[in-house]
PDB file of C-alpha atoms in Angstrom:
ATOM      1  CA  MET A 185      31.803  10.426 -56.491  1.00 54.00           C
ATOM      2  CA  SER A 186      34.468  11.732 -54.214  1.00 55.00           C
ATOM      3  CA  THR A 187      35.003  15.475 -54.313  1.00 60.00           C
ATOM      4  CA  PRO A 188      38.042  17.478 -53.219  1.00 56.00           C
ATOM      5  CA  GLU A 189      36.046  18.647 -50.182  1.00 57.00           C
ATOM      6  CA  SER A 190      35.131  15.094 -49.178  1.00 56.00           C
ATOM      7  CA  ARG A 191      38.748  14.013 -49.313  1.00 66.00           C
ATOM      8  CA  THR A 192      40.067  16.950 -47.300  1.00 73.00           C
ATOM      9  CA  ASP A 193      37.271  17.352 -44.758  1.00 88.00           C
ATOM     10  CA  ALA A 194      35.493  14.030 -44.494  1.00 89.00           C
ATOM     11  CA  GLY A 195      34.310  14.887 -40.979  1.00 89.00           C
ATOM     12  CA  ALA A 196      32.387  17.946 -42.165  1.00 91.00           C
ATOM     13  CA  VAL A 197      30.867  16.056 -45.094  1.00 91.00           C
ATOM     14  CA  TYR A 198      29.766  13.256 -42.765  1.00 90.00           C
ATOM     15  CA  ARG A 199      28.311  15.689 -40.192  1.00 92.00           C
ATOM     16  CA  ARG A 200      26.330  17.418 -42.963  1.00 94.00           C
ATOM     17  CA  TYR A 201      24.955  14.032 -44.004  1.00 93.00           C
ATOM     18  CA  LEU A 202      23.974  13.108 -40.435  1.00 93.00           C
ATOM     19  CA  SER A 203      22.386  16.535 -39.923  1.00 95.00           C
ATOM     20  CA  ALA A 204      20.339  16.136 -43.097  1.00 96.00           C
ATOM     21  CA  VAL A 205      19.144  12.674 -42.009  1.00 95.00           C
ATOM     22  CA  MET A 206      18.175  13.974 -38.574  1.00 94.00           C
ATOM     23  CA  LEU A 207      16.418  17.021 -40.031  1.00 96.00           C
ATOM     24  CA  HIS A 208      14.457  14.778 -42.396  1.00 96.00           C
ATOM     25  CA  GLY A 209      13.438  12.564 -39.481  1.00 94.00           C
ATOM     26  CA  HIS A 210      12.186  15.555 -37.507  1.00 96.00           C
ATOM     27  CA  ALA A 211      10.309  16.975 -40.498  1.00 96.00           C
ATOM     28  CA  SER A 212       8.793  13.570 -41.300  1.00 95.00           C
ATOM     29  CA  ALA A 213       7.613  13.133 -37.721  1.00 96.00           C
ATOM     30  CA  LYS A 214       6.054  16.599 -37.700  1.00 96.00           C
ATOM     31  CA  ALA A 215       4.300  15.923 -41.031  1.00 96.00           C
ATOM     32  CA  CYS A 216       2.751  12.850 -39.380  1.00 95.00           C
ATOM     33  CA  ASP A 217       1.731  14.811 -36.262  1.00 94.00           C
ATOM     34  CA  LEU A 218       4.326  13.037 -34.146  1.00 95.00           C
ATOM     35  CA  GLY A 219       7.318  14.085 -32.148  1.00 95.00           C
ATOM     36  CA  ALA A 220      10.687  12.916 -33.426  1.00 95.00           C
ATOM     37  CA  THR A 221      11.152  10.597 -30.436  1.00 96.00           C
ATOM     38  CA  ASP A 222       7.726   9.030 -31.033  1.00 97.00           C
ATOM     39  CA  LEU A 223       8.620   8.274 -34.656  1.00 96.00           C
ATOM     40  CA  TYR A 224      12.003   6.950 -33.546  1.00 95.00           C
ATOM     41  CA  ALA A 225      10.270   4.622 -31.060  1.00 97.00           C
ATOM     42  CA  LEU A 226       7.937   3.329 -33.778  1.00 97.00           C
ATOM     43  CA  ASN A 227      10.963   2.682 -35.971  1.00 95.00           C
ATOM     44  CA  LEU A 228      12.675   0.755 -33.154  1.00 96.00           C
ATOM     45  CA  LEU A 229       9.580  -1.383 -32.650  1.00 97.00           C
ATOM     46  CA  GLU A 230       9.250  -2.054 -36.372  1.00 95.00           C
ATOM     47  CA  LEU A 231      12.924  -3.002 -36.736  1.00 95.00           C
ATOM     48  CA  GLU A 232      13.402  -4.954 -33.503  1.00 95.00           C
ATOM     49  CA  GLY A 233       9.927  -6.107 -32.561  1.00 96.00           C
ATOM     50  CA  PRO A 234       8.013  -5.857 -29.307  1.00 97.00           C
ATOM     51  CA  MET A 235       9.892  -4.857 -26.165  1.00 97.00           C
ATOM     52  CA  THR A 236       9.245  -3.796 -22.620  1.00 96.00           C
ATOM     53  CA  PRO A 237       8.592  -0.130 -21.886  1.00 97.00           C
ATOM     54  CA  GLY A 238      11.899  -0.002 -20.016  1.00 95.00           C
ATOM     55  CA  VAL A 239      13.893  -1.262 -22.977  1.00 95.00           C
ATOM     56  CA  LEU A 240      12.020   1.024 -25.385  1.00 97.00           C
ATOM     57  CA  GLY A 241      12.595   4.022 -23.133  1.00 96.00           C
ATOM     58  CA  ALA A 242      16.266   3.224 -22.692  1.00 92.00           C
ATOM     59  CA  ARG A 243      16.749   2.796 -26.435  1.00 91.00           C
ATOM     60  CA  ALA A 244      14.945   6.113 -27.037  1.00 93.00           C
ATOM     61  CA  GLY A 245      16.980   7.855 -24.345  1.00 90.00           C
ATOM     62  CA  LEU A 246      14.007   8.543 -22.081  1.00 94.00           C
ATOM     63  CA  THR A 247      13.399   8.162 -18.368  1.00 94.00           C
ATOM     64  CA  THR A 248      10.337   6.305 -17.078  1.00 95.00           C
ATOM     65  CA  GLY A 249       7.886   9.244 -16.955  1.00 96.00           C
ATOM     66  CA  PRO A 250       8.454  10.437 -20.529  1.00 97.00           C
ATOM     67  CA  THR A 251       8.475   6.811 -21.717  1.00 97.00           C
ATOM     68  CA  THR A 252       5.043   6.202 -20.215  1.00 97.00           C
ATOM     69  CA  ARG A 253       3.659   9.383 -21.786  1.00 97.00           C
ATOM     70  CA  MET A 254       5.164   8.483 -25.168  1.00 97.00           C
ATOM     71  CA  ILE A 255       3.638   5.001 -25.081  1.00 98.00           C
ATOM     72  CA  ASP A 256       0.300   6.515 -24.002  1.00 98.00           C
ATOM     73  CA  ARG A 257       0.385   8.855 -27.030  1.00 97.00           C
ATOM     74  CA  LEU A 258       1.318   6.062 -29.431  1.00 97.00           C
ATOM     75  CA  GLU A 259      -1.331   3.772 -27.970  1.00 97.00           C
ATOM     76  CA  GLU A 260      -4.013   6.463 -28.164  1.00 96.00           C
ATOM     77  CA  ALA A 261      -3.083   7.073 -31.815  1.00 95.00           C
ATOM     78  CA  GLY A 262      -3.445   3.340 -32.552  1.00 96.00           C
ATOM     79  CA  TYR A 263       0.218   2.660 -33.335  1.00 97.00           C
ATOM     80  CA  VAL A 264       1.108   0.398 -30.390  1.00 98.00           C
ATOM     81  CA  ARG A 265      -0.566  -1.672 -27.732  1.00 97.00           C
ATOM     82  CA  ARG A 266       0.500  -2.960 -24.365  1.00 97.00           C
ATOM     83  CA  VAL A 267       0.167  -6.707 -23.905  1.00 96.00           C
ATOM     84  CA  PRO A 268       1.056  -8.939 -20.962  1.00 95.00           C
ATOM     85  CA  SER A 269       4.521 -10.443 -21.130  1.00 92.00           C
ATOM     86  CA  PRO A 270       4.363 -14.157 -21.906  1.00 90.00           C
ATOM     87  CA  ASP A 271       7.217 -14.700 -19.417  1.00 88.00           C
ATOM     88  CA  ASP A 272       5.896 -12.616 -16.525  1.00 89.00           C
ATOM     89  CA  ARG A 273       2.251 -11.559 -16.350  1.00 84.00           C
ATOM     90  CA  ARG A 274       3.211  -8.628 -14.089  1.00 89.00           C
ATOM     91  CA  LYS A 275       5.151  -7.048 -16.973  1.00 93.00           C
ATOM     92  CA  VAL A 276       3.890  -5.596 -20.214  1.00 96.00           C
ATOM     93  CA  ILE A 277       5.307  -5.618 -23.698  1.00 97.00           C
ATOM     94  CA  VAL A 278       4.816  -2.790 -26.173  1.00 98.00           C
ATOM     95  CA  GLU A 279       4.110  -4.062 -29.656  1.00 97.00           C
ATOM     96  CA  PRO A 280       3.571  -2.164 -32.893  1.00 97.00           C
ATOM     97  CA  ILE A 281       0.131  -2.480 -34.457  1.00 97.00           C
ATOM     98  CA  GLY A 282       0.092   0.361 -36.955  1.00 93.00           C
ATOM     99  CA  LYS A 283       1.920   3.313 -38.369  1.00 92.00           C
ATOM    100  CA  PRO A 284       0.984   6.861 -39.301  1.00 93.00           C
ATOM    101  CA  VAL A 285      -1.203   6.873 -42.407  1.00 92.00           C
ATOM    102  CA  ARG A 286       0.930   9.554 -44.063  1.00 94.00           C
ATOM    103  CA  LEU A 287       4.306   8.014 -43.187  1.00 94.00           C
ATOM    104  CA  ASP A 288       4.911   6.336 -46.543  1.00 93.00           C
ATOM    105  CA  GLU A 289       3.683   9.437 -48.393  1.00 95.00           C
ATOM    106  CA  VAL A 290       6.011  11.628 -46.354  1.00 95.00           C
ATOM    107  CA  MET A 291       9.020   9.336 -46.732  1.00 95.00           C
ATOM    108  CA  THR A 292       8.594   8.413 -50.418  1.00 95.00           C
ATOM    109  CA  PRO A 293      10.245  11.479 -51.998  1.00 96.00           C
ATOM    110  CA  ALA A 294      13.474  11.018 -50.016  1.00 96.00           C
ATOM    111  CA  ARG A 295      13.406   7.240 -50.507  1.00 96.00           C
ATOM    112  CA  GLU A 296      13.086   7.715 -54.256  1.00 97.00           C
ATOM    113  CA  GLU A 297      15.979  10.191 -54.376  1.00 97.00           C
ATOM    114  CA  ILE A 298      18.181   7.923 -52.273  1.00 96.00           C
ATOM    115  CA  GLY A 299      17.200   5.026 -54.539  1.00 96.00           C
ATOM    116  CA  LYS A 300      18.372   7.012 -57.586  1.00 97.00           C
ATOM    117  CA  ILE A 301      21.685   7.691 -55.874  1.00 96.00           C
ATOM    118  CA  LEU A 302      22.152   4.039 -54.925  1.00 96.00           C
ATOM    119  CA  ARG A 303      21.354   2.867 -58.455  1.00 97.00           C
ATOM    120  CA  GLY A 304      24.414   4.834 -59.569  1.00 97.00           C
ATOM    121  CA  TYR A 305      26.727   2.495 -57.652  1.00 97.00           C
ATOM    122  CA  SER A 306      28.089  -0.850 -58.789  1.00 97.00           C
ATOM    123  CA  PRO A 307      27.181  -4.001 -56.836  1.00 96.00           C
ATOM    124  CA  GLU A 308      30.661  -3.961 -55.321  1.00 97.00           C
ATOM    125  CA  GLN A 309      30.291  -0.342 -54.218  1.00 97.00           C
ATOM    126  CA  LEU A 310      26.884  -1.150 -52.717  1.00 97.00           C
ATOM    127  CA  ASP A 311      28.448  -4.025 -50.787  1.00 96.00           C
ATOM    128  CA  VAL A 312      30.931  -1.552 -49.287  1.00 97.00           C
ATOM    129  CA  LEU A 313      28.192   0.965 -48.481  1.00 95.00           C
ATOM    130  CA  PHE A 314      25.971  -1.584 -46.765  1.00 95.00           C
ATOM    131  CA  ASP A 315      28.918  -3.055 -44.889  1.00 97.00           C
ATOM    132  CA  TYR A 316      29.701   0.451 -43.688  1.00 95.00           C
ATOM    133  CA  PHE A 317      26.064   1.110 -42.650  1.00 94.00           C
ATOM    134  CA  THR A 318      25.962  -2.152 -40.690  1.00 96.00           C
ATOM    135  CA  ARG A 319      29.290  -1.635 -38.958  1.00 97.00           C
ATOM    136  CA  ALA A 320      28.737   2.079 -38.298  1.00 94.00           C
ATOM    137  CA  ALA A 321      25.310   1.414 -36.761  1.00 93.00           C
ATOM    138  CA  GLU A 322      26.884  -1.059 -34.352  1.00 95.00           C
ATOM    139  CA  ALA A 323      29.690   1.380 -33.546  1.00 95.00           C
ATOM    140  CA  TYR A 324      27.149   4.098 -32.727  1.00 92.00           C
ATOM    141  CA  ARG A 325      25.087   1.709 -30.564  1.00 89.00           C
ATOM    142  CA  GLN A 326      28.232   0.748 -28.679  1.00 93.00           C
ATOM    143  CA  ALA A 327      29.199   4.407 -28.255  1.00 94.00           C
ATOM    144  CA  VAL A 328      25.744   5.135 -26.814  1.00 89.00           C
ATOM    145  CA  ASP A 329      26.089   2.215 -24.383  1.00 87.00           C
ATOM    146  CA  ASP A 330      29.514   3.466 -23.351  1.00 92.00           C
ATOM    147  CA  LEU A 331      28.244   7.024 -22.822  1.00 91.00           C
ATOM    148  CA  ARG A 332      25.331   5.804 -20.738  1.00 86.00           C
ATOM    149  CA  ALA A 333      27.614   3.597 -18.654  1.00 88.00           C
ATOM    150  CA  THR A 334      29.809   6.559 -17.719  1.00 89.00           C
ATOM    151  CA  SER A 335      27.006   9.093 -17.171  1.00 78.00           C
TER     152      SER A 335
END
């Protein structure tokens, strides 16, 4: 439901939402004994599949040294492994092989609450929401690429 505040200050409402999502991500990572960037990297690998350390680091916003240390931590924890690239044996690919045992437990309460909220929308409203999520995600990825290109 739209509220008077959401209609007059949509930017503030949206920033509060993004802040809550980010805070939940940080708290979830900590509850799983991970850093937020480590959990983000696992999410990238789960969503997009195996990738080179360079691509993973770039997507996570890390330089080569921190990327190597992050992959070392994730590998030591049993969440990823490095395998030779099928295209070039000199390169490696990072692939997901596990996830934190507590991740589903940690994420379930928020997922259930979000599910309740979504069940309150009509199929047409859900179509609009998911169209927005898809298009906004691409807009943010493009904005990141643009920022990196000019930095």
